[in-house]
């Protein structure tokens, strides 16, 4: 009997599923997962089904004979075209193997200790490893970020991720590192649609590149000299993935920053070598300034239309005449074209400056330094569109040494002495994105970081080594035309001789004392004591 004030507990009726229905639900759930896995891995499923069928029909010979034939075809394929063999055969297989054996085993620990794991509803949430693709030197990990993360979170711990997986170098891409191929032929339209799907923008994905084997340790031999240089793709260096890095020189200025003995000469001479075909045909004019008295460039003197190495007056005149060329082209091309197209009648003028700080910061003549700075400012701000380009190298990239550093669109960072200098050369945040130019080993002469076209992430490259014998041979085979200096009528000489400076008598100076105190002392000395 229930009376007023008694506590009554009301429990809802519990609905209990029958056991057969629970088992059926679990079976259907796992069957759906298996089907989804098979759809995502059709190659593995096809190979497994083929292996079972062959073993059932022919026993062990049915497995061994296809393996031997596949190995022979793979070896022949690699011998004939190793690049495509890595891209379509070895790369996916090795990447899948390393994804299962290497990365998945340490994934949770690495993400947690590197600070990339999050917590939601009291449960850990990790970035998802979607795919690993390998080549001769790199592992490219495709990672889906946790909701709320940005690529900057991964870029800040790039070094931690590299060492977490037992590597020394790593980079993080916020966009797909590969570029869509150019399709031609009957299937171009269909393949173009497929590429549009494959290379579509995926903001939730980030690409972690780990350097498995340092392909930049061997010295890079000089590249072949093209008969007609392609100013949008001049081959200068080898990339970490064993590809070729090409410089887009047309309508840009190039800044090369690096400490002493870091390989700036390799960059400059690689550029000169790639332009050699255009130099001898008259398509390119090199105006070279070498403030070190010709120690770097005098060996290649026949290649240059203009050359100044001893007189700072001559260097200032060369820059002034480059401004004259720029002004003449602006007047002639205004309203006709927006970007100059080099021709033999109207060639590309490339002003190459070694040790630029000697002209902008260390020159003692203040008036001459201001004159040089004014000419450089005009060339850097207005010369790219009319085909008067500046390629400059220096050791110290600070603002007080190079006040117009931001006017160089293309920048290359070789070995530097301080971590802050990396961002000064390549831009803010470049070091956090993997450009460790301040940690170059001793052997890394000519190794540097460049910014890829269309992406803010740096790539590590090694520029080709051009020996003294190569330079002499280059100067002999590809000399500049005899009239290369006469681009304008008023440019009729190659250098300005050092002006005669009469020695002026220096006035005798006494001690650094005030005039009143010196008068008192002189008076005291003249009076008898």
XYZ file of C-alpha atoms in Angstrom:
529
model
C 0.000 0.000 0.000
C 1.376 3.401 -1.027
C 0.688 6.353 1.220
C 1.400 10.029 0.832
C 5.076 10.895 1.269
C 6.440 7.543 0.122
C 9.232 7.581 -2.479
C 8.177 5.914 -5.697
C 10.792 4.862 -8.247
C 9.463 4.554 -11.781
C 11.672 2.679 -14.247
C 10.908 2.622 -17.977
C 10.398 -0.715 -19.552
C 13.694 -2.006 -20.915
C 13.666 -3.114 -24.521
C 15.989 -6.059 -25.114
C 17.050 -6.917 -28.649
C 17.146 -10.563 -29.514
C 20.629 -12.011 -29.845
C 20.167 -13.011 -33.482
C 19.402 -9.395 -34.388
C 22.541 -8.135 -32.593
C 24.710 -10.681 -34.402
C 23.112 -9.812 -37.740
C 23.797 -6.107 -37.170
C 27.453 -6.740 -36.362
C 27.874 -8.951 -39.419
C 26.308 -6.346 -41.674
C 28.477 -3.631 -40.127
C 31.729 -5.517 -40.684
C 30.626 -6.583 -44.161
C 30.053 -2.941 -45.087
C 33.513 -2.037 -43.776
C 35.116 -4.862 -45.766
C 33.314 -3.786 -48.941
C 34.387 -0.188 -48.426
C 37.999 -1.294 -47.882
C 37.870 -3.374 -51.063
C 36.555 -0.403 -53.015
C 39.358 1.790 -51.685
C 42.071 -0.800 -52.435
C 41.117 -2.392 -55.759
C 44.706 -3.283 -56.694
C 45.381 -5.207 -53.497
C 42.036 -7.021 -53.775
C 42.646 -7.882 -57.421
C 46.135 -9.263 -56.675
C 44.804 -11.325 -53.781
C 41.964 -12.791 -55.873
C 44.355 -13.557 -58.747
C 46.798 -15.263 -56.365
C 44.036 -17.450 -54.912
C 42.747 -18.413 -58.370
C 46.232 -19.238 -59.693
C 47.107 -21.272 -56.639
C 43.829 -23.168 -56.846
C 44.275 -23.960 -60.530
C 48.044 -24.547 -60.815
C 49.447 -24.822 -57.290
C 52.802 -23.249 -56.400
C 53.978 -22.892 -60.023
C 50.929 -20.718 -60.621
C 52.371 -18.235 -58.095
C 56.089 -18.496 -58.839
C 55.938 -18.131 -62.634
C 53.896 -14.857 -62.578
C 56.246 -13.450 -59.898
C 59.294 -14.216 -62.038
C 57.683 -12.687 -65.125
C 56.591 -9.609 -63.164
C 60.141 -9.171 -61.805
C 61.619 -9.415 -65.298
C 59.132 -6.869 -66.656
C 59.832 -4.565 -63.701
C 63.596 -4.774 -64.235
C 63.182 -4.022 -67.948
C 60.838 -1.147 -67.169
C 63.313 0.344 -64.700
C 66.138 0.002 -67.189
C 64.197 1.734 -69.947
C 62.439 4.463 -67.954
C 63.301 4.673 -64.262
C 61.280 7.838 -63.652
C 57.976 6.302 -64.738
C 58.905 3.050 -62.970
C 59.193 4.897 -59.675
C 56.043 6.894 -60.356
C 53.715 4.035 -61.252
C 55.276 0.896 -59.783
C 57.938 1.162 -57.117
C 56.716 4.405 -55.557
C 53.169 3.260 -54.679
C 54.372 -0.176 -53.480
C 57.143 1.220 -51.301
C 54.862 3.945 -49.997
C 52.185 1.445 -49.006
C 54.756 -0.749 -47.282
C 56.231 2.171 -45.314
C 52.772 3.445 -44.435
C 51.896 0.153 -42.718
C 55.276 -0.826 -41.283
C 56.891 2.536 -40.412
C 54.429 5.369 -40.018
C 51.257 3.798 -38.645
C 53.173 2.110 -35.834
C 54.499 5.438 -34.514
C 51.695 7.709 -35.691
C 49.745 8.166 -32.454
C 52.875 8.658 -30.371
C 54.401 11.134 -32.843
C 51.225 13.204 -33.211
C 50.713 13.366 -29.446
C 54.283 14.272 -28.500
C 54.550 16.850 -31.318
C 51.443 18.608 -30.009
C 49.182 17.859 -32.978
C 46.663 15.669 -31.112
C 43.474 17.317 -29.847
C 40.818 16.311 -27.313
C 37.098 16.385 -28.057
C 34.383 15.095 -25.750
C 37.103 13.625 -23.486
C 38.449 11.542 -26.373
C 41.766 11.999 -28.220
C 41.469 13.123 -31.841
C 44.454 12.602 -34.161
C 45.274 13.821 -37.660
C 44.521 11.002 -40.096
C 47.261 9.474 -42.249
C 45.604 8.891 -45.616
C 48.416 7.906 -47.935
C 52.182 7.598 -48.270
C 53.895 7.921 -51.630
C 57.615 7.268 -51.976
C 60.268 7.846 -54.593
C 64.042 7.466 -54.687
C 64.619 9.983 -51.901
C 61.345 11.216 -50.354
C 58.255 10.028 -48.526
C 55.196 12.239 -49.108
C 52.555 11.755 -46.407
C 49.021 12.949 -47.119
C 47.428 13.922 -43.806
C 43.886 15.050 -43.024
C 44.017 17.676 -40.315
C 41.828 17.701 -37.229
C 38.938 20.126 -37.473
C 40.221 23.469 -36.256
C 43.849 22.914 -37.261
C 45.706 24.874 -39.943
C 48.856 24.065 -41.952
C 50.706 26.567 -39.762
C 50.289 24.162 -36.819
C 52.236 21.520 -38.741
C 54.788 24.001 -40.074
C 55.722 25.116 -36.572
C 56.729 21.560 -35.603
C 58.340 20.533 -38.893
C 61.682 19.731 -37.259
C 59.935 17.776 -34.486
C 58.076 15.675 -37.047
C 61.276 14.923 -38.949
C 63.087 13.632 -35.884
C 59.964 11.857 -34.612
C 60.136 9.594 -37.662
C 63.927 9.271 -37.593
C 64.755 11.828 -40.305
C 66.701 15.070 -40.350
C 64.818 17.103 -42.949
C 61.112 17.605 -43.478
C 58.792 20.098 -45.138
C 55.089 20.783 -44.935
C 52.999 21.720 -47.972
C 49.565 23.268 -47.652
C 48.850 22.501 -51.319
C 49.476 19.419 -53.404
C 53.233 19.350 -54.186
C 52.649 17.838 -57.638
C 51.407 19.857 -60.585
C 48.786 18.637 -63.074
C 50.380 17.225 -66.238
C 49.737 18.693 -69.649
C 47.455 16.381 -71.610
C 47.491 16.026 -75.381
C 45.977 13.580 -77.841
C 42.590 11.888 -78.148
C 42.163 11.285 -74.430
C 43.170 14.800 -73.360
C 39.613 15.887 -72.499
C 38.838 12.807 -70.396
C 42.214 12.827 -68.654
C 41.815 16.544 -68.017
C 38.592 15.849 -66.102
C 40.357 13.168 -64.092
C 43.233 15.555 -63.284
C 40.732 18.211 -62.281
C 39.368 15.777 -59.706
C 42.795 14.518 -58.589
C 44.372 17.941 -58.208
C 41.369 19.803 -56.830
C 41.824 22.126 -53.877
C 41.551 20.283 -50.561
C 41.878 22.731 -47.652
C 41.588 19.970 -45.039
C 44.693 18.140 -46.288
C 48.340 18.843 -45.591
C 51.368 17.149 -47.152
C 54.345 16.181 -44.988
C 57.526 15.482 -46.982
C 60.250 13.497 -45.196
C 63.713 13.210 -46.744
C 64.546 9.524 -46.572
C 67.819 9.663 -48.513
C 69.765 12.890 -49.008
C 70.051 13.009 -52.780
C 71.892 16.340 -52.633
C 75.144 15.044 -51.133
C 76.783 14.220 -54.514
C 78.114 17.170 -56.487
C 75.745 18.187 -59.278
C 77.450 18.303 -62.692
C 76.710 21.239 -65.026
C 73.525 20.988 -67.048
C 73.468 20.923 -70.817
C 73.517 24.324 -72.476
C 70.361 24.959 -74.539
C 70.884 26.571 -77.918
C 68.014 28.970 -77.207
C 67.498 29.581 -73.488
C 63.985 29.376 -72.116
C 63.823 32.401 -69.821
C 60.852 30.906 -67.973
C 62.683 27.650 -67.132
C 66.478 27.868 -66.879
C 67.878 24.618 -65.393
C 70.124 25.502 -62.455
C 69.845 22.924 -59.678
C 68.828 19.410 -58.643
C 65.895 18.988 -56.294
C 65.594 16.543 -53.423
C 63.294 14.346 -55.473
C 66.054 14.142 -58.155
C 64.109 16.441 -60.422
C 65.515 19.609 -61.981
C 64.769 23.000 -60.498
C 64.467 25.687 -63.158
C 64.592 29.430 -62.607
C 61.879 31.679 -64.024
C 64.062 34.662 -64.955
C 61.759 36.591 -67.264
C 60.310 39.753 -65.665
C 61.829 39.208 -62.229
C 64.863 40.087 -60.115
C 66.859 37.487 -58.200
C 68.472 37.850 -54.760
C 71.009 35.252 -53.578
C 71.852 35.277 -49.880
C 74.586 33.146 -48.378
C 77.548 33.243 -46.025
C 81.155 33.095 -47.168
C 82.024 29.850 -48.971
C 78.381 28.783 -49.138
C 78.318 28.437 -52.924
C 77.004 31.732 -54.291
C 79.397 31.320 -57.213
C 77.674 28.041 -58.112
C 74.352 29.863 -58.456
C 75.773 32.722 -60.506
C 77.833 30.561 -62.855
C 74.999 28.070 -63.280
C 72.852 30.983 -64.407
C 75.550 32.259 -66.786
C 75.963 28.761 -68.223
C 72.233 28.341 -68.842
C 72.209 31.699 -70.683
C 75.344 30.970 -72.755
C 73.430 30.053 -75.907
C 71.588 33.365 -75.821
C 74.780 35.281 -75.028
C 76.621 34.236 -78.160
C 73.529 34.744 -80.352
C 72.923 38.237 -79.006
C 69.635 37.388 -77.272
C 71.092 38.174 -73.823
C 73.505 40.851 -72.617
C 75.302 40.306 -69.327
C 76.465 43.433 -67.513
C 78.599 42.225 -64.627
C 79.807 44.084 -61.531
C 82.477 42.346 -59.449
C 83.562 44.535 -56.504
C 86.172 41.923 -55.500
C 88.500 43.122 -58.237
C 87.456 40.451 -60.710
C 88.313 37.453 -58.518
C 84.954 35.832 -59.283
C 84.079 36.843 -62.851
C 87.267 37.935 -64.639
C 87.819 34.397 -65.884
C 84.643 34.616 -67.978
C 85.275 38.107 -69.332
C 84.528 37.251 -73.023
C 80.957 36.329 -72.028
C 80.097 39.789 -70.749
C 78.986 42.799 -72.733
C 79.912 45.129 -69.875
C 82.283 44.429 -66.995
C 83.374 46.604 -64.063
C 85.563 45.221 -61.312
C 88.035 47.823 -60.029
C 86.546 51.303 -60.179
C 83.433 52.112 -58.187
C 82.949 55.045 -60.551
C 82.712 52.556 -63.417
C 80.230 50.465 -61.462
C 78.060 53.518 -60.857
C 78.271 54.448 -64.550
C 77.253 50.923 -65.549
C 74.152 51.121 -63.356
C 73.325 54.592 -64.661
C 73.533 53.330 -68.236
C 71.294 50.402 -67.339
C 68.761 52.982 -66.142
C 69.204 54.767 -69.489
C 68.407 51.541 -71.339
C 65.366 51.082 -69.120
C 64.106 54.621 -69.785
C 64.567 54.261 -73.545
C 62.579 51.011 -73.582
C 59.830 52.487 -71.436
C 59.429 55.324 -73.919
C 59.480 52.973 -76.901
C 57.241 50.189 -75.528
C 54.696 52.234 -73.578
C 51.200 51.438 -74.848
C 52.452 48.558 -77.020
C 53.298 45.704 -74.632
C 53.303 45.232 -70.885
C 56.203 42.746 -70.679
C 59.291 42.973 -72.872
C 60.006 40.021 -75.188
C 63.758 39.505 -75.758
C 64.965 39.506 -79.357
C 68.398 39.804 -80.931
C 67.594 43.386 -81.899
C 66.235 44.169 -78.435
C 68.029 41.748 -76.074
C 67.479 40.912 -72.439
C 69.867 42.859 -70.213
C 70.871 41.030 -67.017
C 72.878 43.061 -64.494
C 74.812 40.608 -62.316
C 76.213 42.015 -59.064
C 78.474 40.004 -56.781
C 78.838 41.104 -53.133
C 76.172 43.775 -53.435
C 76.811 45.050 -49.894
C 80.105 46.543 -51.141
C 78.032 48.986 -53.195
C 75.128 49.649 -50.831
C 76.686 49.650 -47.350
C 80.487 49.419 -47.278
C 81.385 52.039 -49.908
C 83.032 54.966 -48.120
C 82.176 57.621 -50.721
C 78.740 58.745 -49.515
C 77.795 60.575 -52.719
C 78.767 57.609 -54.879
C 76.888 55.238 -52.590
C 73.727 57.343 -52.869
C 74.101 57.440 -56.643
C 74.395 53.648 -56.831
C 71.451 53.182 -54.469
C 69.299 55.490 -56.593
C 70.074 53.579 -59.791
C 69.466 50.216 -58.126
C 66.152 51.395 -56.715
C 64.961 52.463 -60.168
C 66.097 49.212 -61.815
C 64.499 47.020 -59.159
C 61.204 48.893 -59.149
C 60.783 49.459 -62.910
C 63.241 47.345 -64.890
C 61.667 43.878 -64.793
C 58.886 44.648 -67.255
C 61.219 46.124 -69.889
C 63.843 43.391 -69.775
C 66.503 45.027 -67.568
C 66.933 42.517 -64.736
C 69.125 42.473 -61.637
C 70.711 39.321 -60.183
C 72.512 40.153 -56.940
C 74.407 38.130 -54.333
C 75.328 39.205 -50.831
C 76.302 37.818 -47.437
C 74.352 40.032 -45.024
C 70.644 40.443 -45.877
C 69.814 42.960 -43.145
C 67.763 46.032 -44.021
C 70.544 48.472 -43.258
C 72.822 46.600 -45.674
C 70.233 46.108 -48.436
C 67.425 48.661 -47.983
C 65.494 47.493 -51.075
C 65.492 43.771 -50.272
C 61.717 43.571 -50.719
C 62.025 44.560 -54.402
C 63.451 41.123 -55.301
C 60.545 38.781 -56.165
C 62.764 35.682 -56.524
C 65.057 34.759 -53.635
C 67.532 31.984 -52.960
C 68.923 31.215 -49.502
C 72.192 29.291 -49.262
C 74.005 28.530 -46.014
C 73.449 31.387 -43.538
C 74.954 32.117 -40.135
C 71.829 33.064 -38.160
C 68.306 31.719 -38.005
C 66.826 35.214 -38.381
C 68.601 35.670 -41.718
C 66.539 32.872 -43.282
C 63.336 34.888 -42.957
C 65.168 38.015 -44.137
C 66.051 36.295 -47.422
C 63.041 34.064 -48.094
C 60.315 35.938 -46.236
C 58.629 35.727 -42.845
C 57.953 32.217 -41.610
C 60.172 30.475 -44.172
C 62.298 28.832 -41.497
C 59.244 27.478 -39.690
C 58.124 25.973 -42.997
C 61.344 23.959 -43.263
C 64.036 26.276 -44.698
C 66.843 25.455 -42.252
C 69.510 27.386 -44.131
C 71.325 28.169 -40.867
C 71.935 24.447 -40.215
C 73.829 23.544 -43.368
C 76.522 20.853 -42.966
C 80.072 21.517 -44.104
C 79.767 19.565 -47.332
C 76.675 21.521 -48.448
C 78.393 23.971 -50.802
C 75.826 25.168 -53.300
C 72.902 23.698 -51.313
C 70.117 26.147 -50.643
C 66.399 26.749 -50.364
C 64.130 28.204 -53.023
C 60.453 29.049 -53.095
C 58.446 26.985 -55.552
C 56.207 28.719 -58.057
C 52.692 29.138 -56.728
C 53.401 27.841 -53.206
C 54.919 29.555 -50.147
C 56.765 26.416 -49.033
C 60.545 26.253 -49.607
C 62.324 23.410 -51.385
C 65.897 22.277 -50.811
C 68.072 22.149 -53.948
C 71.735 21.900 -54.913
C 73.104 24.068 -57.692
C 75.448 22.674 -60.296
C 79.189 23.079 -59.792
C 80.917 24.909 -62.649
C 84.696 24.430 -62.391
C 87.382 26.836 -63.600
C 87.988 24.673 -66.654
C 84.269 24.760 -67.447
C 84.301 28.558 -67.188
C 87.289 28.874 -69.542
C 85.661 26.519 -72.028
C 82.399 28.456 -71.718
C 84.149 31.769 -72.402
C 85.890 30.309 -75.445
C 82.821 28.661 -76.988
C 80.151 31.270 -76.214
C 81.694 34.774 -76.386
C 79.458 37.816 -76.562
C 79.207 39.566 -79.954
C 81.684 42.351 -80.631
C 78.936 45.008 -80.614
C 77.263 43.703 -77.452
C 78.019 46.853 -75.469
C 76.295 49.202 -77.912
C 72.649 48.732 -76.931
C 72.188 52.503 -77.025
C 74.255 54.913 -79.034
C 75.437 56.674 -75.890
C 76.750 53.398 -74.443
C 80.015 53.151 -76.355
C 82.459 51.790 -73.809
C 82.684 48.915 -71.388
C 84.177 50.443 -68.284
C 85.281 53.743 -66.838
C 88.967 54.087 -65.977
C 89.865 54.953 -62.444
C 89.907 58.771 -62.273
C 93.132 60.496 -61.257
C 92.691 61.854 -57.766
C 95.282 64.506 -56.765
C 96.536 64.119 -53.243
C 95.327 67.036 -51.126
C 97.429 68.310 -48.202
C 95.815 67.544 -44.890
C 95.582 70.412 -42.429
C 97.503 69.923 -39.217
C 95.092 69.124 -36.431
C 95.800 69.429 -32.779
C 94.149 67.714 -29.860
C 90.378 67.492 -29.820
C 89.853 70.330 -27.325
C 87.439 73.270 -27.279
C 88.739 76.474 -28.902
C 88.438 78.458 -25.666
C 90.503 75.918 -23.707
C 93.149 75.774 -26.468
C 93.429 79.616 -26.372
C 94.009 79.562 -22.644
C 96.670 76.857 -22.971
C 98.447 78.745 -25.779
C 98.444 81.933 -23.666
C 99.845 80.096 -20.651
C 102.616 78.591 -22.732
C 103.673 82.045 -24.045
C 103.922 83.756 -20.589
C 107.017 83.358 -18.404
C 106.549 81.430 -15.175
